[in-house]
mmCIF file of N, CA, C and O in Angstrom:
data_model
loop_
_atom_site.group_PDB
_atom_site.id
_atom_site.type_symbol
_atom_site.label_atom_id
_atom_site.label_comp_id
_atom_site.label_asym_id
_atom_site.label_seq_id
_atom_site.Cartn_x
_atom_site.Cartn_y
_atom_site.Cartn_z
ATOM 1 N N UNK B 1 -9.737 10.627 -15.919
ATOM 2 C CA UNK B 1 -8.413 10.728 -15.316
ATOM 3 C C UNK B 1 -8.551 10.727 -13.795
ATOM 4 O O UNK B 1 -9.479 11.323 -13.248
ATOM 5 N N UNK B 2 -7.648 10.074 -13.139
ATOM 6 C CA UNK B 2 -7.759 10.585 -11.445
ATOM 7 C C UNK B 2 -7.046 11.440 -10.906
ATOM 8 O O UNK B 2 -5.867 11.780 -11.003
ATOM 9 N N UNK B 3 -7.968 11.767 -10.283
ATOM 10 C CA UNK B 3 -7.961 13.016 -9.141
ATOM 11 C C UNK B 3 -6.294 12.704 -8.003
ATOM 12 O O UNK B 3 -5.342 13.417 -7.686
ATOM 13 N N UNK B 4 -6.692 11.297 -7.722
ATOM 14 C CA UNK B 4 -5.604 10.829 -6.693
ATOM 15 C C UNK B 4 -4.392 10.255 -7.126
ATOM 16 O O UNK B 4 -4.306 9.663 -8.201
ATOM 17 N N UNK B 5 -3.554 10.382 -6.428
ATOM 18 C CA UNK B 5 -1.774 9.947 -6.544
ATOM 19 C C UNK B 5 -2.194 8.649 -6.142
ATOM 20 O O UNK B 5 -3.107 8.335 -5.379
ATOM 21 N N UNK B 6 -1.062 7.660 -7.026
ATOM 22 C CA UNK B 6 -1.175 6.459 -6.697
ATOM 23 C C UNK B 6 0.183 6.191 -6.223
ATOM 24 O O UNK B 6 1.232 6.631 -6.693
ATOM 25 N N UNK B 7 -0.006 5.300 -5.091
ATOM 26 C CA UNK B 7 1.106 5.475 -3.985
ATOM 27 C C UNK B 7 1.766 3.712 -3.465
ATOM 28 O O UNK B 7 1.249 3.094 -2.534
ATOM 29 N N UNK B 8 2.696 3.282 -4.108
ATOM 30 C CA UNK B 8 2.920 1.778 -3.715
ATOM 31 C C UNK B 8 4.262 1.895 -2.086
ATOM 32 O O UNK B 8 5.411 2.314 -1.943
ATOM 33 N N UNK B 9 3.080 1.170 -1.078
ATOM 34 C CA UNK B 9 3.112 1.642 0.228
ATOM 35 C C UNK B 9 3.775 0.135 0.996
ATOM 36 O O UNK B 9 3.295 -0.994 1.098
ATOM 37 N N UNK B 10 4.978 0.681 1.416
ATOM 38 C CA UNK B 10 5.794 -0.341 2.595
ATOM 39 C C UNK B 10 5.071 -0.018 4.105
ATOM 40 O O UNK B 10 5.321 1.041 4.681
ATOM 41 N N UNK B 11 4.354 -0.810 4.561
ATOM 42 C CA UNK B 11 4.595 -0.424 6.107
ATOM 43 C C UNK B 11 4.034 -1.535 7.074
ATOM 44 O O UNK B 11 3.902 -2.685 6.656
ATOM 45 N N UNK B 12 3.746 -1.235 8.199
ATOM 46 C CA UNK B 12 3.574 -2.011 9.130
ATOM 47 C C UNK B 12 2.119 -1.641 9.773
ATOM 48 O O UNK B 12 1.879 -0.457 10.014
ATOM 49 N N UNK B 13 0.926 -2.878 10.115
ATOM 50 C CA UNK B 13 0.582 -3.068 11.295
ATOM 51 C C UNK B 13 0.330 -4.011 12.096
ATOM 52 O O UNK B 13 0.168 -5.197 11.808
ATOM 53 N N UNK B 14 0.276 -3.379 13.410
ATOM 54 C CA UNK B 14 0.313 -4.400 14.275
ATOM 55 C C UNK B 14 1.690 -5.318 14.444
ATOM 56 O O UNK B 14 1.805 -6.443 14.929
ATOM 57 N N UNK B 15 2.429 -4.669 14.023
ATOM 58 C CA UNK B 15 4.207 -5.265 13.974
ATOM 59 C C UNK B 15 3.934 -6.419 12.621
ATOM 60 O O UNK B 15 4.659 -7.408 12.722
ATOM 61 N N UNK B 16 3.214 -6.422 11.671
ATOM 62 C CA UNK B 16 3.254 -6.769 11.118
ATOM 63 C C UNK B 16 3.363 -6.485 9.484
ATOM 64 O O UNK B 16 2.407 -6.100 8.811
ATOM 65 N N UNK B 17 4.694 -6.743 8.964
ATOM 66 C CA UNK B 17 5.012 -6.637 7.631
ATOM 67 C C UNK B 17 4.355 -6.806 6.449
ATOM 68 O O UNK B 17 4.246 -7.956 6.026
ATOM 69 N N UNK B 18 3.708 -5.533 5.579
ATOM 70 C CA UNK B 18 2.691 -5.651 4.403
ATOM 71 C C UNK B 18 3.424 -4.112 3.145
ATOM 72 O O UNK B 18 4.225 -3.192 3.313
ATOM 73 N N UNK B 19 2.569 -4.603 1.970
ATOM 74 C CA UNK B 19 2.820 -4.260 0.911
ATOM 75 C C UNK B 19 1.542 -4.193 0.163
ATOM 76 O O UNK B 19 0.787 -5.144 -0.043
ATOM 77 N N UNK B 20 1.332 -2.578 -0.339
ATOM 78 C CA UNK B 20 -0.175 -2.541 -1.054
ATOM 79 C C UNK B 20 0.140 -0.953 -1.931
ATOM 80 O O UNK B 20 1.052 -0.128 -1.897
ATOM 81 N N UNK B 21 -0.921 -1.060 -2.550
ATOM 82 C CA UNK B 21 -1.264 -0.133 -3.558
ATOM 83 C C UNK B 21 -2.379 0.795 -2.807
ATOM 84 O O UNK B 21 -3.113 0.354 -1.923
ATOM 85 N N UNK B 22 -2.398 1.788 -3.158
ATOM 86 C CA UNK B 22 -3.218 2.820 -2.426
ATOM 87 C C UNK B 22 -3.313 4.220 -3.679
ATOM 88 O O UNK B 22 -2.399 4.733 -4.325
ATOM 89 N N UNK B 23 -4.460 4.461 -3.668
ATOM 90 C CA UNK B 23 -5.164 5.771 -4.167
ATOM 91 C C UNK B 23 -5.332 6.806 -3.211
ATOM 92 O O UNK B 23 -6.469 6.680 -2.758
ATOM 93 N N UNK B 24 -4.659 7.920 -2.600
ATOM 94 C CA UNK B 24 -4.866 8.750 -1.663
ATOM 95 C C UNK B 24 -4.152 10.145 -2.346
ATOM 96 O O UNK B 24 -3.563 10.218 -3.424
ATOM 97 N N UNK B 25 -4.367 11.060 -1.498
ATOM 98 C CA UNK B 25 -3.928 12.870 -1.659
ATOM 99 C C UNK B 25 -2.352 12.627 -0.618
ATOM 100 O O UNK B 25 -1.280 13.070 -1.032
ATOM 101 N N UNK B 26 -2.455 11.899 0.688
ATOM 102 C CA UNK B 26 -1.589 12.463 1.204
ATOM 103 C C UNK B 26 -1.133 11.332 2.138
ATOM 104 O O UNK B 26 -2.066 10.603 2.477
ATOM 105 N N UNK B 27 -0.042 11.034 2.593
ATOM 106 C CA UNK B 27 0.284 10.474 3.918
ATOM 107 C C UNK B 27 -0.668 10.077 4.578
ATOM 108 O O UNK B 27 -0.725 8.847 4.568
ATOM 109 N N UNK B 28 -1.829 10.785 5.429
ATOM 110 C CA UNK B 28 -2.422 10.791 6.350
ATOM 111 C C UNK B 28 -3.574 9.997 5.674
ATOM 112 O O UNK B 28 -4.118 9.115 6.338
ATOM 113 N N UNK B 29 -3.921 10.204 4.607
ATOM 114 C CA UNK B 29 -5.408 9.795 3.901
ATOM 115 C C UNK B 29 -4.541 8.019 3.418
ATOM 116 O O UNK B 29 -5.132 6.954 3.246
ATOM 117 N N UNK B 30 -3.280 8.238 3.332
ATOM 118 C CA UNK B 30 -2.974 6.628 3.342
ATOM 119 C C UNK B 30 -3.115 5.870 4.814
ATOM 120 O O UNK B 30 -3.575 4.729 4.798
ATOM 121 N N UNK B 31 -2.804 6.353 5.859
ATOM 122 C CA UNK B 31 -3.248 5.867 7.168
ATOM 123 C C UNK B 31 -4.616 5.368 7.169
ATOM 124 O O UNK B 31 -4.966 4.205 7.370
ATOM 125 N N UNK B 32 -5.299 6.309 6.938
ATOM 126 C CA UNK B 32 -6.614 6.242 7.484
ATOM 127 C C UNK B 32 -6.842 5.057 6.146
ATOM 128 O O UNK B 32 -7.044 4.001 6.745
ATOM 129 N N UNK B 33 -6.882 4.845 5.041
ATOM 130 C CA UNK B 33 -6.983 3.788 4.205
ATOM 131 C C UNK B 33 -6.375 2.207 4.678
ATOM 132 O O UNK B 33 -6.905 1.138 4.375
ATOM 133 N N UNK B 34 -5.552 2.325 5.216
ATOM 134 C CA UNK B 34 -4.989 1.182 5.778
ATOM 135 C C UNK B 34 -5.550 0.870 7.121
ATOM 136 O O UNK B 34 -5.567 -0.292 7.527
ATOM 137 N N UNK B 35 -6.072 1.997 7.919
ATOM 138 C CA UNK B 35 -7.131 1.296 9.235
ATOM 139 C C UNK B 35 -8.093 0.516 8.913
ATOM 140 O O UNK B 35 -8.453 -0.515 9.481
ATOM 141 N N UNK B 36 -8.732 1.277 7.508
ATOM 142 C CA UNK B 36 -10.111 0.820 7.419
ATOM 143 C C UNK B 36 -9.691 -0.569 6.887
ATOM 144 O O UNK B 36 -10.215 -1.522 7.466
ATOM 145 N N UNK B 37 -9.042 -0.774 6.126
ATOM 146 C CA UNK B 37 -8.724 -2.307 5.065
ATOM 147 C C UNK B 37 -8.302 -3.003 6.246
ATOM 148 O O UNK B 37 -9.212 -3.791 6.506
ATOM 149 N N UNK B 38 -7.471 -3.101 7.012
ATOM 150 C CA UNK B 38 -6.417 -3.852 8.388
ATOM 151 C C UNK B 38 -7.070 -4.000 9.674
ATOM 152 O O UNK B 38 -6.948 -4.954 10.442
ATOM 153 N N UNK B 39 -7.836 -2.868 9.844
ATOM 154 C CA UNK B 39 -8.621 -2.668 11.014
ATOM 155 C C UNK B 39 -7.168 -2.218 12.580
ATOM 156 O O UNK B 39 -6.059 -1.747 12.331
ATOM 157 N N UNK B 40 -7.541 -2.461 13.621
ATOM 158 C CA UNK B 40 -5.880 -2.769 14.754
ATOM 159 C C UNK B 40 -6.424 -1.151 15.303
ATOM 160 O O UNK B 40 -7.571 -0.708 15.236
ATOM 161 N N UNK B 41 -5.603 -0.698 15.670
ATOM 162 C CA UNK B 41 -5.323 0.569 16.304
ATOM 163 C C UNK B 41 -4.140 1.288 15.770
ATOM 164 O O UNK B 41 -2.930 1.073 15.701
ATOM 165 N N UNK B 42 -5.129 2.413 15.348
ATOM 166 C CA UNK B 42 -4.131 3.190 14.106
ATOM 167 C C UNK B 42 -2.920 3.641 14.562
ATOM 168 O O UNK B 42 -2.258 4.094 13.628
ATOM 169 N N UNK B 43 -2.289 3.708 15.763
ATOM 170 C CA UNK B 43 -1.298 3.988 16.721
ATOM 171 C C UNK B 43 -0.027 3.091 16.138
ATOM 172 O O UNK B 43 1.157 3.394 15.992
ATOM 173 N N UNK B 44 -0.836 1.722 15.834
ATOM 174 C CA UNK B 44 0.098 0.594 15.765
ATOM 175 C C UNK B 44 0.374 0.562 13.825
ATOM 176 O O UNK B 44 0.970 -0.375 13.296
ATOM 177 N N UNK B 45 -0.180 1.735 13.036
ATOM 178 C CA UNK B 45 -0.092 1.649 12.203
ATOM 179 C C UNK B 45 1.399 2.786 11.691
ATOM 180 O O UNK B 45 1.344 4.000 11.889
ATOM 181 N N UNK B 46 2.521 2.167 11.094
ATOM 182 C CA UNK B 46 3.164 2.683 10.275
ATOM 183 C C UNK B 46 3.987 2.754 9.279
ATOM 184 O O UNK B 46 4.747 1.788 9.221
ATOM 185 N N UNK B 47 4.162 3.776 8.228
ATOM 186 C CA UNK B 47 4.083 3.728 7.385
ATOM 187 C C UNK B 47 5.469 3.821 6.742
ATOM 188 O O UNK B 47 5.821 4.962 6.439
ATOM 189 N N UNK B 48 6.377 2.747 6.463
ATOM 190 C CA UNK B 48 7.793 2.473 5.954
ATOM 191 C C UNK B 48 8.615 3.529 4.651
ATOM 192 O O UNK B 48 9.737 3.999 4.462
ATOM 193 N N UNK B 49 7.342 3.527 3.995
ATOM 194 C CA UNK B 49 7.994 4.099 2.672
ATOM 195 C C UNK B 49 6.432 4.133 1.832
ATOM 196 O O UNK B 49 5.486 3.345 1.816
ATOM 197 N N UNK B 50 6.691 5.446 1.170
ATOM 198 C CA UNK B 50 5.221 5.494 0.407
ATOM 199 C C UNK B 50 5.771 6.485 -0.787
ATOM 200 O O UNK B 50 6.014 7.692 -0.771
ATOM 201 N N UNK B 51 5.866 5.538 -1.788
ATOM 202 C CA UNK B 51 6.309 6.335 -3.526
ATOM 203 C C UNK B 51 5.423 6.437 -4.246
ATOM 204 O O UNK B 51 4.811 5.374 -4.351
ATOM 205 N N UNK B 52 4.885 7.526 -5.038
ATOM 206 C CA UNK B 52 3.985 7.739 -5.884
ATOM 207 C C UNK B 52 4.777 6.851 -7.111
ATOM 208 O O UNK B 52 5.977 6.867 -7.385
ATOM 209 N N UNK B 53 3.764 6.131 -7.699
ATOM 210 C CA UNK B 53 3.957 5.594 -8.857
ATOM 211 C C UNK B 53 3.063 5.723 -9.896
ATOM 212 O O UNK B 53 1.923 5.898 -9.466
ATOM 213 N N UNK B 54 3.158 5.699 -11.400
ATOM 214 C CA UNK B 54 2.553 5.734 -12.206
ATOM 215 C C UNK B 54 1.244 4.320 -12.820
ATOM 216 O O UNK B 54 1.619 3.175 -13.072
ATOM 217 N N UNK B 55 0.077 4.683 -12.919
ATOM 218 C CA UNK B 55 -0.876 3.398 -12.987
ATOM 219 C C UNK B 55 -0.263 2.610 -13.605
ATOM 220 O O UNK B 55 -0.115 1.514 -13.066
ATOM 221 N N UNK B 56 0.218 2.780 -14.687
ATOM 222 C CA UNK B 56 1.069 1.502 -15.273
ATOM 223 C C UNK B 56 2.228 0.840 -14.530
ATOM 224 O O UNK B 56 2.608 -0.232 -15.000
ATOM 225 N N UNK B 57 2.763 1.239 -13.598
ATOM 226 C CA UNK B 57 3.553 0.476 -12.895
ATOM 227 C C UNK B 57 2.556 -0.314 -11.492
ATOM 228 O O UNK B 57 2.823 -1.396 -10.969
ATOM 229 N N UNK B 58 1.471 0.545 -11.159
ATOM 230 C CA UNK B 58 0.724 -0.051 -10.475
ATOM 231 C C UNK B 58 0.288 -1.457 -10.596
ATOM 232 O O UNK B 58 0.044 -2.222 -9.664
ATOM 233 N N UNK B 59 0.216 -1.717 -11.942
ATOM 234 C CA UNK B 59 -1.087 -2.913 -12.505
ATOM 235 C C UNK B 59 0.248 -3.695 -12.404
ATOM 236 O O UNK B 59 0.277 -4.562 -11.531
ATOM 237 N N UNK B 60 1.486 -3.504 -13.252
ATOM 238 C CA UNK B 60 2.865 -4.078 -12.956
ATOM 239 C C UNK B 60 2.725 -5.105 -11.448
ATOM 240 O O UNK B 60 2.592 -6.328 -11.415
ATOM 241 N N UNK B 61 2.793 -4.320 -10.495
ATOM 242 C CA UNK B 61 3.404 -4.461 -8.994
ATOM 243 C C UNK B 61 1.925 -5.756 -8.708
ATOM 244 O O UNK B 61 2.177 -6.910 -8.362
ATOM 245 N N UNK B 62 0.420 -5.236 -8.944
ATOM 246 C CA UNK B 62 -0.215 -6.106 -8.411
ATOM 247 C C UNK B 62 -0.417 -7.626 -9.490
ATOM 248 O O UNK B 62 -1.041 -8.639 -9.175
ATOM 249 N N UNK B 63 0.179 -7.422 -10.542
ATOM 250 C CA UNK B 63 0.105 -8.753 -11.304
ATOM 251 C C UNK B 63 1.166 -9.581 -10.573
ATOM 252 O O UNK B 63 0.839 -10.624 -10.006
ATOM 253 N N UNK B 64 2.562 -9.092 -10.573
ATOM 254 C CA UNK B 64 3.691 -9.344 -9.824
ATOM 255 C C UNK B 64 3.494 -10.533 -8.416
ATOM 256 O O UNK B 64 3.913 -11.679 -8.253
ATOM 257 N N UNK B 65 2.527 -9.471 -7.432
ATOM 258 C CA UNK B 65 2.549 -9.516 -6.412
ATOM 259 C C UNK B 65 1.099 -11.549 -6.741
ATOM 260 O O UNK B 65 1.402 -12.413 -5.918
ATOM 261 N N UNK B 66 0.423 -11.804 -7.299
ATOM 262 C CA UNK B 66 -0.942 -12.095 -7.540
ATOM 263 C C UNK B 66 -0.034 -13.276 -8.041
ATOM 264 O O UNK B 66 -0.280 -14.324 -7.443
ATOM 265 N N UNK B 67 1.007 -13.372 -9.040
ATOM 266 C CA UNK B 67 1.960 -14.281 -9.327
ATOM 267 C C UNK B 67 2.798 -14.827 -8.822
ATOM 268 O O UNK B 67 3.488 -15.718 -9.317
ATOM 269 N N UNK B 68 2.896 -14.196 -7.326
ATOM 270 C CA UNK B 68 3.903 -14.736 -6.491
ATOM 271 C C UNK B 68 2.774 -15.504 -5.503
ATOM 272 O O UNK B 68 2.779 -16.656 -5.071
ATOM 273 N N UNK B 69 2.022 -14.657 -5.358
ATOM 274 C CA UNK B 69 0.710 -15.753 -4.468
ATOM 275 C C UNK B 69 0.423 -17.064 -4.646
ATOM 276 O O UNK B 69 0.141 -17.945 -3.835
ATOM 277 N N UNK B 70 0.522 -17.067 -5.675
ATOM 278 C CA UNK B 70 -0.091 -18.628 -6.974
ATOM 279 C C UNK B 70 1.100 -19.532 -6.761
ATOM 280 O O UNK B 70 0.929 -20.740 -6.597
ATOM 281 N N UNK B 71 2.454 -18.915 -6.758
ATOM 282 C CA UNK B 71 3.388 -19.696 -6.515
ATOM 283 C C UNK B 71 4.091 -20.483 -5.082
ATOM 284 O O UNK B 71 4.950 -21.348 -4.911
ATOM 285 N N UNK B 72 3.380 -19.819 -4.369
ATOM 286 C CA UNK B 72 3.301 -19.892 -2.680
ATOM 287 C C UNK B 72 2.875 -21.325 -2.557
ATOM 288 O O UNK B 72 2.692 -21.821 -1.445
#
């Protein structure tokens, strides 16, 4: 079972508009997850909207998201 909240995350860096899935405890441990993946200056990093969701809606959102890619 996991330890961590799974968290489907609106936000911005670098003024730039993104959408991801994240395993973290808190707000802050989602920041610091999104420096390391994005890289920028964490200043310029923020965070729109962050809902805990259930893994099964997780796998949902990234099939979703993986199906819209393909269609691009």
């Amino acid at each position: 079972m996991l330890k961590k909240k799974i968290f489907d995350v609106d936000f911005y860096v670098n003024q730039e508009y993104m959408q991801g899935i994240f395993a973290a405890d808190n707000k802050k441990q989602i920041e610091s997850l999104i420096h390391v993946k994005y890289g920028g200056n964490p200043k310029n990093i923020h965070i729109r909207n962050a809902k805990e969701i259930s893994v099964e809606q997780s796998m949902l959102l990234m099939d979703k998201w993986q199906h819209k890619e393909r269609n691009i």
